XYZ file of C-alpha atoms in Angstrom:
581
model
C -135.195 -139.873 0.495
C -135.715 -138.099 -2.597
C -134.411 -134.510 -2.386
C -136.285 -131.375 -3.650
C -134.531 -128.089 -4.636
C -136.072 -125.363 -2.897
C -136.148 -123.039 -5.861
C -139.132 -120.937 -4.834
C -137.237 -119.990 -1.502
C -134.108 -119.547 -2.909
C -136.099 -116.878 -5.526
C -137.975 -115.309 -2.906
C -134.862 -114.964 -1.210
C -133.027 -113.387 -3.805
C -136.196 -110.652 -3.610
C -136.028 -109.828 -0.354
C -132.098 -109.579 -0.087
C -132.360 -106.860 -2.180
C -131.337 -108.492 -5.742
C -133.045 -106.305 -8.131
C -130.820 -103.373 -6.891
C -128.306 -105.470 -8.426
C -130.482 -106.860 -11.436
C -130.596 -103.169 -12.320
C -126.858 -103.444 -13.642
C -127.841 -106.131 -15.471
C -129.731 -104.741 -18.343
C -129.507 -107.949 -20.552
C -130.755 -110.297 -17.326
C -134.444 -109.990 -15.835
C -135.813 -112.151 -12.769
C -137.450 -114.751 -14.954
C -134.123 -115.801 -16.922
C -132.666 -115.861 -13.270
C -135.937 -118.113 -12.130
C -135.021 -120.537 -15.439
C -131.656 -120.905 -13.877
C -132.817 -122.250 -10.400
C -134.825 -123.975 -11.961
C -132.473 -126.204 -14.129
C -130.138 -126.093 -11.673
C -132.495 -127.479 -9.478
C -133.331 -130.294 -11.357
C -129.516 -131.091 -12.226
C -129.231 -130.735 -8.393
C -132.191 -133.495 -7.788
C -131.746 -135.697 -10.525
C -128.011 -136.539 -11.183
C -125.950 -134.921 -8.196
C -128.601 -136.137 -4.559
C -128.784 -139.584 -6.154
C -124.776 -140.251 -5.912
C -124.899 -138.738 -1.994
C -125.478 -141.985 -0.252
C -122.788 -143.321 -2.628
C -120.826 -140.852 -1.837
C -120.897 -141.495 1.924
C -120.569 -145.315 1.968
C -117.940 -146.106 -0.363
C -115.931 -142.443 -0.218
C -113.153 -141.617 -2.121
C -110.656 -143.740 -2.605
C -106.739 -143.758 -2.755
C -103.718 -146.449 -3.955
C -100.499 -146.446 -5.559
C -100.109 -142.698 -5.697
C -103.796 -141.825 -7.215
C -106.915 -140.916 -5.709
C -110.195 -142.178 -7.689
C -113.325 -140.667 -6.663
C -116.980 -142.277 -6.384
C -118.185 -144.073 -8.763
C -120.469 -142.196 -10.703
C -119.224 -138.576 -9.880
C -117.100 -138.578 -13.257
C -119.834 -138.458 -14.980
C -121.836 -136.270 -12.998
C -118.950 -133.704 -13.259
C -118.558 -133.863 -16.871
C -122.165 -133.257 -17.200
C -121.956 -129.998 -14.612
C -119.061 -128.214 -16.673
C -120.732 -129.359 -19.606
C -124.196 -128.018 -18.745
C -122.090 -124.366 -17.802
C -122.572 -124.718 -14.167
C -118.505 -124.112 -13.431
C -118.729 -120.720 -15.846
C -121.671 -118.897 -13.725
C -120.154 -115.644 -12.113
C -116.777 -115.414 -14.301
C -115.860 -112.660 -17.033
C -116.948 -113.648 -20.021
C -113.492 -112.388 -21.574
C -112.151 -115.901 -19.985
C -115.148 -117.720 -21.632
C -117.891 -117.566 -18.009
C -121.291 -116.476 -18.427
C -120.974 -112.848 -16.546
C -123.686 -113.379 -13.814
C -124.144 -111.924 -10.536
C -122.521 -113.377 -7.479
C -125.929 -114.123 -5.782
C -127.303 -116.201 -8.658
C -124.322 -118.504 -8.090
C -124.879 -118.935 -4.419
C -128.240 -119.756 -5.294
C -127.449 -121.927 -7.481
C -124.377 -123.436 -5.067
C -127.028 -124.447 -2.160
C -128.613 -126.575 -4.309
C -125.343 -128.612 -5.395
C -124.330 -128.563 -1.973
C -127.647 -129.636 -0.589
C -127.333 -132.706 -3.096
C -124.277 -133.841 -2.456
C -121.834 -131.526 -0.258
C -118.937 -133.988 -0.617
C -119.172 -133.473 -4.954
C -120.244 -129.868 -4.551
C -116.591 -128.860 -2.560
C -114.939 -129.648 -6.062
C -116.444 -126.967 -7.623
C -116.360 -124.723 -5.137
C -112.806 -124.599 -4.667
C -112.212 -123.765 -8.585
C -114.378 -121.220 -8.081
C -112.069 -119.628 -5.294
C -109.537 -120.198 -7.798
C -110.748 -118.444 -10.503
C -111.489 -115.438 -8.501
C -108.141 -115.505 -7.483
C -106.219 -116.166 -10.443
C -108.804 -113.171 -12.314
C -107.340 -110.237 -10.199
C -104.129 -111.832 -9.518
C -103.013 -113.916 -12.310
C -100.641 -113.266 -14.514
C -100.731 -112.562 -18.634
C -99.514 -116.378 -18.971
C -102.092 -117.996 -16.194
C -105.311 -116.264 -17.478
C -104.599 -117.062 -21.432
C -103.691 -120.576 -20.663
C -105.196 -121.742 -16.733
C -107.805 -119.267 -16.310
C -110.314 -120.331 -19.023
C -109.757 -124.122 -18.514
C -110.794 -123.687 -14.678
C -113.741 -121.313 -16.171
C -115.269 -124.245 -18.772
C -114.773 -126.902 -15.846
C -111.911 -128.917 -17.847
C -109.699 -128.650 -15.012
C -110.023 -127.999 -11.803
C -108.508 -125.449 -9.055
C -107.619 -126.335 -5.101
C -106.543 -124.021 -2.520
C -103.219 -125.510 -0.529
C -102.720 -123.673 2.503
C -102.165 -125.961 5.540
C -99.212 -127.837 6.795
C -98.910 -130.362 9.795
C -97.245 -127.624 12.077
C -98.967 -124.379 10.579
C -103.071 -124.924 10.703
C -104.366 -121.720 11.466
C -100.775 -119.867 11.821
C -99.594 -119.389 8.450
C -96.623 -117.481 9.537
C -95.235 -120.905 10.560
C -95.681 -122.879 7.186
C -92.134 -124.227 5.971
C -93.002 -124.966 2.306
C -90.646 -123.580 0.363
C -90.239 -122.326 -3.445
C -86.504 -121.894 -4.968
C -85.955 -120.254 -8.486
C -85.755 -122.464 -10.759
C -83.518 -120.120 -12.529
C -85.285 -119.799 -15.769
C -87.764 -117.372 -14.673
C -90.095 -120.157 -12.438
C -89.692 -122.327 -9.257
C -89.205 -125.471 -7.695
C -91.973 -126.311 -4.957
C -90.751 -128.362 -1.870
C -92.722 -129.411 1.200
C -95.320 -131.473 2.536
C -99.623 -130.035 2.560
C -102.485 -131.631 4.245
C -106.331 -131.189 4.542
C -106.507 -130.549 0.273
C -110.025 -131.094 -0.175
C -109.962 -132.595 -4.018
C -106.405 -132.369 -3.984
C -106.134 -135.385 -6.506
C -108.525 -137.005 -8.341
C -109.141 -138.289 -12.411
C -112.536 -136.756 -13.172
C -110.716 -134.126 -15.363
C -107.202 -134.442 -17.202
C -105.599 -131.897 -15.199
C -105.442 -130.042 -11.670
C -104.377 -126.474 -10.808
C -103.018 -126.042 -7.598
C -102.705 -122.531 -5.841
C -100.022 -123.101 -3.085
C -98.833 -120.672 -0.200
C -95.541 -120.828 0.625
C -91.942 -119.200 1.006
C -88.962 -118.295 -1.066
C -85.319 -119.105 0.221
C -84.810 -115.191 1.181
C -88.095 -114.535 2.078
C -88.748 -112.030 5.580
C -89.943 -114.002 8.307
C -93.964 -114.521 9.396
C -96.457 -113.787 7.177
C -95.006 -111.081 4.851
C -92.863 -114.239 3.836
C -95.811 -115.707 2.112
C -96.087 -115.875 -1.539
C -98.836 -117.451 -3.913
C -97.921 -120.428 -6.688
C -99.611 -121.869 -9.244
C -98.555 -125.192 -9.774
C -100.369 -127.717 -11.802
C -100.761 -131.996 -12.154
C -99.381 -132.092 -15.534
C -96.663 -129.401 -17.271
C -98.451 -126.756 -19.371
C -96.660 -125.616 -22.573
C -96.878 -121.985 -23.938
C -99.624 -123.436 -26.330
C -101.413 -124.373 -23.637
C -101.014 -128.468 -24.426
C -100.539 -130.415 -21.745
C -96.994 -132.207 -20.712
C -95.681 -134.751 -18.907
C -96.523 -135.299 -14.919
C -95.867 -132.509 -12.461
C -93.234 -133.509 -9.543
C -96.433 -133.781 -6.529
C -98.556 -136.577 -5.594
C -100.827 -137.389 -2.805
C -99.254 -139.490 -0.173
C -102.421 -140.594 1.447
C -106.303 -139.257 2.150
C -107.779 -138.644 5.453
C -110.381 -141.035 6.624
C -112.804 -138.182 8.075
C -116.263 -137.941 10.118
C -117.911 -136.913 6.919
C -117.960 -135.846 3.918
C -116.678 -139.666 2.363
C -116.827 -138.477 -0.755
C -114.992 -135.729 -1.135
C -111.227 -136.594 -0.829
C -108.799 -134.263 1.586
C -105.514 -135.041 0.857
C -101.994 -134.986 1.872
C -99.715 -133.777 -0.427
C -96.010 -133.696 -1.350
C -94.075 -131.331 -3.344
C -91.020 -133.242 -4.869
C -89.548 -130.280 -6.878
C -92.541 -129.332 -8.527
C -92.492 -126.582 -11.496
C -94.425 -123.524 -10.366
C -94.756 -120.171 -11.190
C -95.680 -117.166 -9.476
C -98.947 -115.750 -8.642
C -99.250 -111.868 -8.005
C -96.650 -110.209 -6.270
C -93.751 -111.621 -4.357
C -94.263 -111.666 -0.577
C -98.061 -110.804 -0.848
C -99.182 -113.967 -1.278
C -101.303 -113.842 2.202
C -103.502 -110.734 0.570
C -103.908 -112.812 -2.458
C -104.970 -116.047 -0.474
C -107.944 -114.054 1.078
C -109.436 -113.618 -2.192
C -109.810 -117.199 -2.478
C -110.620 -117.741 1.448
C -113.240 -115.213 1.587
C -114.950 -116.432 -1.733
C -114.477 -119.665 -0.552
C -116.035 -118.308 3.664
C -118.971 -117.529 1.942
C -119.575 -120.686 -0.058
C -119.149 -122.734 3.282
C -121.705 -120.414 5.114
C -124.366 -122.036 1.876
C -122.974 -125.028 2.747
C -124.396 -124.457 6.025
C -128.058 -124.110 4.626
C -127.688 -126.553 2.042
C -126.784 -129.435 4.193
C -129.369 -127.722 7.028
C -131.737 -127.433 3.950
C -131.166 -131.586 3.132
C -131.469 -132.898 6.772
C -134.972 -130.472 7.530
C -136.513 -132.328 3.888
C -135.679 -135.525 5.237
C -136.910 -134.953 9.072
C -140.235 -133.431 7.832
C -140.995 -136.094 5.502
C -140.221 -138.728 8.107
C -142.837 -136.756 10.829
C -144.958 -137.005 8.201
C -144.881 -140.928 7.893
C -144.024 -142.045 11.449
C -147.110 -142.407 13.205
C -146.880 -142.935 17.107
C -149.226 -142.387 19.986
C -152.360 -140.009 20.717
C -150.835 -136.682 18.603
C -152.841 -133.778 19.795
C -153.817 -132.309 15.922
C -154.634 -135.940 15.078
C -158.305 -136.924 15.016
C -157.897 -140.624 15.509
C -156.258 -142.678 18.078
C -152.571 -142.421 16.884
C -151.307 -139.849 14.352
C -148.044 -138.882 12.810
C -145.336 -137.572 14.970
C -145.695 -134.176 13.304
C -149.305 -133.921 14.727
C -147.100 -133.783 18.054
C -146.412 -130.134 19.122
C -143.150 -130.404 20.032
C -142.361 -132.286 16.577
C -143.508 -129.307 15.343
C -141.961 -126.919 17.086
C -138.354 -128.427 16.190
C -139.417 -128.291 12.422
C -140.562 -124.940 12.070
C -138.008 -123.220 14.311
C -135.455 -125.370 12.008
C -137.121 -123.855 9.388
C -137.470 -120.514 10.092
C -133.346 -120.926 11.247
C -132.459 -122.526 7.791
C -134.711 -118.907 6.043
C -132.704 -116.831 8.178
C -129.403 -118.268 7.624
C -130.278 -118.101 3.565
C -131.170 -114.664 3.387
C -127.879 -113.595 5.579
C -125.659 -115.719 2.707
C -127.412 -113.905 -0.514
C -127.825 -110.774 1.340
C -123.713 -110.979 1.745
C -123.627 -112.257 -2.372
C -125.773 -108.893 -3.124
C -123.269 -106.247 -1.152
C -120.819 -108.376 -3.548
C -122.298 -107.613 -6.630
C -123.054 -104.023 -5.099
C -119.888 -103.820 -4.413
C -118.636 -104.218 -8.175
C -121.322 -103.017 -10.142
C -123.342 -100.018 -7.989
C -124.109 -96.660 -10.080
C -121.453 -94.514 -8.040
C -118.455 -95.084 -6.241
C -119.811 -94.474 -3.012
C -122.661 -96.916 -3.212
C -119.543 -99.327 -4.024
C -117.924 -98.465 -0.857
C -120.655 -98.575 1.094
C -121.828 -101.693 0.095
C -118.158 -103.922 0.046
C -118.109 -101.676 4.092
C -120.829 -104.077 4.820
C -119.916 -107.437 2.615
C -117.293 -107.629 4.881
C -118.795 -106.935 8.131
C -121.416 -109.716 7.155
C -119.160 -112.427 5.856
C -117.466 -113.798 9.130
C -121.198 -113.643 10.014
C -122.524 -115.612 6.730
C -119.678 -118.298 7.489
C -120.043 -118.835 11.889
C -123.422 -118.500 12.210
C -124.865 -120.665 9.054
C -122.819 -123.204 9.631
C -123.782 -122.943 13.140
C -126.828 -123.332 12.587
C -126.580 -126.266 9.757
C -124.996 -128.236 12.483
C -127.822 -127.097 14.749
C -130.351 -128.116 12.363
C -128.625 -131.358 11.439
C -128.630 -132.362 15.262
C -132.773 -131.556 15.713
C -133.574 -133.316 12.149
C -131.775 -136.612 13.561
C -133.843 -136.068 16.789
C -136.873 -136.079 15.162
C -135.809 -139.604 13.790
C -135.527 -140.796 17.472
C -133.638 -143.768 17.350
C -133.932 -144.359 14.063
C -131.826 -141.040 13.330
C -129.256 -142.698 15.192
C -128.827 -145.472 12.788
C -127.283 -145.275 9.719
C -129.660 -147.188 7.358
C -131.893 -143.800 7.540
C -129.500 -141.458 6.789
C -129.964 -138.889 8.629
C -126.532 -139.516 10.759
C -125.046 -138.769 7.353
C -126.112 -135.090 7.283
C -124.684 -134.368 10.786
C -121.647 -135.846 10.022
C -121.625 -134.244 6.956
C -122.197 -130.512 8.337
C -119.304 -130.583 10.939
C -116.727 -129.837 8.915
C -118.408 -126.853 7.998
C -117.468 -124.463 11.788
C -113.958 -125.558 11.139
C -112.750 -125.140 7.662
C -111.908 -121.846 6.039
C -111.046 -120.533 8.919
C -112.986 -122.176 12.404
C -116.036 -120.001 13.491
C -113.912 -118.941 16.536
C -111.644 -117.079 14.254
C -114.801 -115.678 12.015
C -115.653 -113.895 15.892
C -112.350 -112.721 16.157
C -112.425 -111.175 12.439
C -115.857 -109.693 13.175
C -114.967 -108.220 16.933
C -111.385 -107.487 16.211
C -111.320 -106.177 12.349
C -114.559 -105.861 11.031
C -116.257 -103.439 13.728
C -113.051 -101.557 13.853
C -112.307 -100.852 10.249
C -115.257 -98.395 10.533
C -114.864 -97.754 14.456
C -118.348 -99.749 14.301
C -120.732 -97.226 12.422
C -121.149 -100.224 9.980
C -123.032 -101.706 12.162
C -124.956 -99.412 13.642
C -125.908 -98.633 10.360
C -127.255 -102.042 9.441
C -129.017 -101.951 13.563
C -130.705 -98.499 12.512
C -132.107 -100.355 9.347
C -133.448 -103.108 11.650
C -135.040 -101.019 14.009
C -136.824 -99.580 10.789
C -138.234 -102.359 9.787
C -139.214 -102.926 13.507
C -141.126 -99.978 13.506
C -142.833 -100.946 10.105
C -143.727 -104.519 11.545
C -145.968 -102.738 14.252
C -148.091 -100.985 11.664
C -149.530 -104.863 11.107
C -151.507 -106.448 14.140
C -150.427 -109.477 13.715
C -146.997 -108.691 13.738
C -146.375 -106.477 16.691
C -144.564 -108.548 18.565
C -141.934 -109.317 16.399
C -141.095 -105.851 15.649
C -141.012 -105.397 19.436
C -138.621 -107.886 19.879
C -136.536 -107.330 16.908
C -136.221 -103.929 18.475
C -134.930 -104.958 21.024
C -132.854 -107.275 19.648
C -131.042 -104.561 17.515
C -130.839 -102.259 20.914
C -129.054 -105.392 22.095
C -126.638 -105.696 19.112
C -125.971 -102.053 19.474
C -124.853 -101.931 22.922
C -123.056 -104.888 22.796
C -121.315 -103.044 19.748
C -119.578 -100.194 22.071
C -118.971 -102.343 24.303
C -116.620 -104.398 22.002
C -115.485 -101.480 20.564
C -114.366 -100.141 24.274
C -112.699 -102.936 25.364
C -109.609 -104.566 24.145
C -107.281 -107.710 24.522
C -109.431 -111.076 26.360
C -111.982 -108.997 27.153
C -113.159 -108.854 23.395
C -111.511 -112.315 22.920
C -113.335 -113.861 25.067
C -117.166 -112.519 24.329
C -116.011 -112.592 20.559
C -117.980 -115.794 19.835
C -121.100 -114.953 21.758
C -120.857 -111.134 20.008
C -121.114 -113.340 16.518
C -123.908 -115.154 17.698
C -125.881 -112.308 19.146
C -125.168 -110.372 15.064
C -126.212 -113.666 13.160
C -129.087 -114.283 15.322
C -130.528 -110.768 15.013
C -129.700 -110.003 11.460
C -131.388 -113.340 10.603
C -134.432 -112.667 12.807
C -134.485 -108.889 10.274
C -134.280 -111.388 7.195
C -137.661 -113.231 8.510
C -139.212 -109.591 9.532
C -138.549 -108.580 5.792
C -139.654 -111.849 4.188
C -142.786 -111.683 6.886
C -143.983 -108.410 5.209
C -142.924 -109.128 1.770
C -145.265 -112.321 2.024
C -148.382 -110.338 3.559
C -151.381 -110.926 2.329
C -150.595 -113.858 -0.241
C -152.887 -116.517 -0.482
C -149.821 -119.433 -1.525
C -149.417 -121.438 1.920
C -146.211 -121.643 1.776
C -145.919 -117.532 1.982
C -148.396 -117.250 4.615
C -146.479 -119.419 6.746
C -144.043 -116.624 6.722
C -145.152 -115.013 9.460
C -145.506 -117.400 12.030
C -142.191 -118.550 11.389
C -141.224 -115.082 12.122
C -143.374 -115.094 15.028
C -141.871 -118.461 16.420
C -137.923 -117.018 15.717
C -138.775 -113.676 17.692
C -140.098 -115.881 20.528
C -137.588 -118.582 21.008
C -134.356 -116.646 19.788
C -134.549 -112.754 19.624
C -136.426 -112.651 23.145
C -132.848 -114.184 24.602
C -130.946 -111.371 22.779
C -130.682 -108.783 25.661
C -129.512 -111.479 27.942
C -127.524 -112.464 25.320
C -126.012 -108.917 25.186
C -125.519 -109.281 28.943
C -123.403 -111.579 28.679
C -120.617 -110.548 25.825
C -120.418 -107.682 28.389
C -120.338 -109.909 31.262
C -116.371 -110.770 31.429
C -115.073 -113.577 33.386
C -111.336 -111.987 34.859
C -111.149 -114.877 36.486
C -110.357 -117.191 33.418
C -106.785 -115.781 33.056
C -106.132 -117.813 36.132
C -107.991 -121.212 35.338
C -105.367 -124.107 34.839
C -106.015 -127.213 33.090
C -105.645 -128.731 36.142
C -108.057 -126.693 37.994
C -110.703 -128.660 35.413
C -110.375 -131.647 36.219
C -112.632 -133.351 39.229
């Protein structure tokens, strides 16, 4: 099925998250340059990167003697991305990138990822890298590492996990011993290294957490290392083999294509990133780059599976459909059918708009007028990015799931491929961090850094544009809902905020939900007035979308409220036995 970049979303988008605040720092960059950029990016996307996905997912990645050789065909599909300046978008032009704002390159990101997800996680990841390395690196790393990651000649991964640490870094064993000469020697065995190995470029940069010899216990052990496939000599030529390899890849659910490997540390050379024994603080500048890429990954592959299941309504024809004149009709003549594909729809909108409304508070956040309106907008960045990661993702395996049901039984078989894009989006809840522990961050951290006025601010702004949505007839209802729904979010706010320990553990994830669906039902209230009155169908189908969101999910958000407040004491005292029949 032949995909199509949805570049006049993704640009509509960008308007109604608020992007020419940020264009406004950006003398030398107007909307239509940004427009030319979705657009070629779209077409890259469509015409060299979606063609290699079914590749991608039947053959895979594959791995002997020590090497890992990727898909055939995503060499050269990588050579032409750096080559075409797609790796460069967002970096500092003093290491050779092109100095754009963080929203264009999500933008631009959805579309990759919608393509192919399993080729798009290679850039990604030297993306997190280079934001890392950037404020962290060292004199040496950004003259020599830093602008090779930039161009695309190498590539970066992020090696965090060991087989007895996943989620609890404080328990990772790696270890890194002076090497006496001013670097170290890396021991220790990784696993889950999405494009840990691979021979699309002639080298690999590897950004490692782990521990030196006398380092304090837990987490203020942690240090971050740069080590890298071959030896790189103050010139910046490259030497002979580094001492890591990948022992083996995983053979996953999804994502075939893109390799995750397992990787040993033999004594590699490495040298020190940032401080000692603050290598956890300059991890989460990768992670949280890398939390909001996954939440577009959530669209992208939710975008990918809706284009397929509304094409397929579109040509299946079965039974008496009610909007069909003749005997039979297509299926998505079927109200139901329907239904599913606009309330996908209207989920995927949402879900977009939280993601590039998070990438504007980022470029806010760096390039606002005054240092308050910096502040203010990195206060709510990071409210909204364990919300950009759980709920998108949530909602690209949601979509993923109703796009295969549309197919029936034919969604179930393989030769369609629609199984491929569920499979695909699982992996999205659990990496960088599982959406349980983006609940946590929001509930436990994020409300509390600003004892929750954060979000009451961004619930006042809501209710605003509640109150302006009753000022149009046809729109009265979702502003009364969306009301309500931000009433909802506020109460279930204090509530968080008064109650500690399992209480708040246990109502975290439903909190999330109750934020994400809410915030996303503001993003189709905005997008709903912004397309009023245009005569383009695809704008004036705005507001019914946002008619058929405030119906099916902000009408559940007061009972949804209900129950984060609802606790269950009695789950303290539920055994594992006590589950079972």
């Amino acid at each position: 099925m032949t995909f199509r970049a949805p570049v006049r979303e993704l640009a509509f988008a960008l308007k109604t998250a608020g992007f020419e605040a940020v264009l406004e720092r950006y003398p030398e960059t107007d909307f239509e340059t940004v427009e030319a950029i979705l657009e070629a990016a779209g077409a890259f996307a469509g015409e060299v990167l979606a063609p290699l996905n079914r590749a991608g997912d039947q053959i895979g990645a594959t791995y002997a003697n020590g090497k890992v050789t990727p898909v055939p065909g995503f060499a050269e599909a990588y050579r032409a991305f750096a080559r075409d300046g797609w790796t460069s978008l967002t970096a500092d032009p003093e290491h050779g990138g092109q100095g754009l704002p963080k929203a264009v390159e999500l933008a631009v990101s959805e579309m990759v990822q919608s393509a192919n997800m399993s080729f798009g996680l290679c850039p990604m990841l030297s993306l997190a890298a280079i934001e890392a390395l950037t404020l962290h690196g060292t004199e040496r790393q950004k003259r020599l590492v830093l602008p090779k990651l930039v161009s695309g000649e190498w590539t970066g991964a992020m090696v965090l996990t060991e087989p007895q640490a996943g989620t609890d870094l404080a328990a990772l064993a790696a270890v890194a011993r002076p090497d006496g000469a001013g670097g170290y020697r890396l021991y220790g065995q990784k696993i889950f290294i999405t494009w840990g190995d691979h021979d699309m470029t002639d080298n690999l940069v590897h950004l490692v957490i782990a521990r030196t010899p006398d380092a304090p216990p837990g987490v203020k052990g942690i240090s971050l290392f740069l080590t890298s496939k071959r030896l790189i000599d103050e010139d910046g030529e490259l030497g002979s083999p580094n001492d890591f390899r990948p022992i083996s890849i995983e053979h996953k659910m999804g994502i075939h294509g893109s390799p995750t490997c397992v990787m040993l540390y033999d004594g590699a050379q490495a040298e020190l990133v940032g401080e000692l024994n603050q290598g956890l603080a300059h991890m989460f500048v990768m992670m949280n780059a890398a939390r909001l890429e996954v939440g577009v990954q959530g669209v992208a592959i939710a975008e990918r599976a809706f284009q397929q299941a509304l094409a397929f309504s579109q040509e299946r024809v079965q039974g008496k459909a009610l909007w069909s004149a003749g005997p039979s009709g297509p299926i998505y003549d079927h109200p139901d059918v329907r239904r599913t594909l606009m309330l996908a729809k209207a989920k995927i909108e949402a879900a977009r708009g939280i993601c590039l409304m998070t990438g504007v508070l980022a470029d806010l956040a760096k390039v606002a007028a005054s240092e308050e309106d910096r502040a203010a907008a990195l206060v709510r960045q990071e409210l909204l990015t364990p919300i950009a990661k759980a709920w998108s993702t949530d909602v690209g395996v949601e979509v993923s799931s109703a796009a295969l049901q549309v197919h029936g039984g034919m969604g179930f078989i393989e030769e369609t491929g629609a199984a491929q894009h569920y499979r695909d989006a699982r992996i999205a809840p659990i990496y960088e961090g599982t959406n349980g522990i983006q609940a946590i961050d929001l509930s436990g951290r994020k409300l509390k850094t600003t004892n929750g006025s954060a979000m009451r601010e961004v619930c006042a702004e809501i209710l605003l544009t509640a109150e302006a949505l009753t000022e149009s007839p046809d729109l009265i209802q979702v502003g009364r809902r969306l009301a309500a729904g931000a009433q909802a979010l506020e109460k279930a706010t204090d509530w968080q905020l008064a109650h500690q320990g399992a209480d708040s553990l246990t109502s975290a994830t439903p909190y999330l939900k109750l934020a994400g669906d809410v915030i996303g039902g503001w993003v189709l209230a905005r997008q709903a007035l912004a397309a009023a009155g245009s005569d383009a169908p695809w704008l004036q189908a705005k507001a019914p979308l946002a008619k058929l969101y405030a119906s099916q999910v902000l009408a559940q958000a007061p009972g949804l409220a209900e129950g984060v407040m609802d606790t269950l004491p009695e789950m303290a005292a539920i055994t594992p036995d006590a589950l079972v029949g």
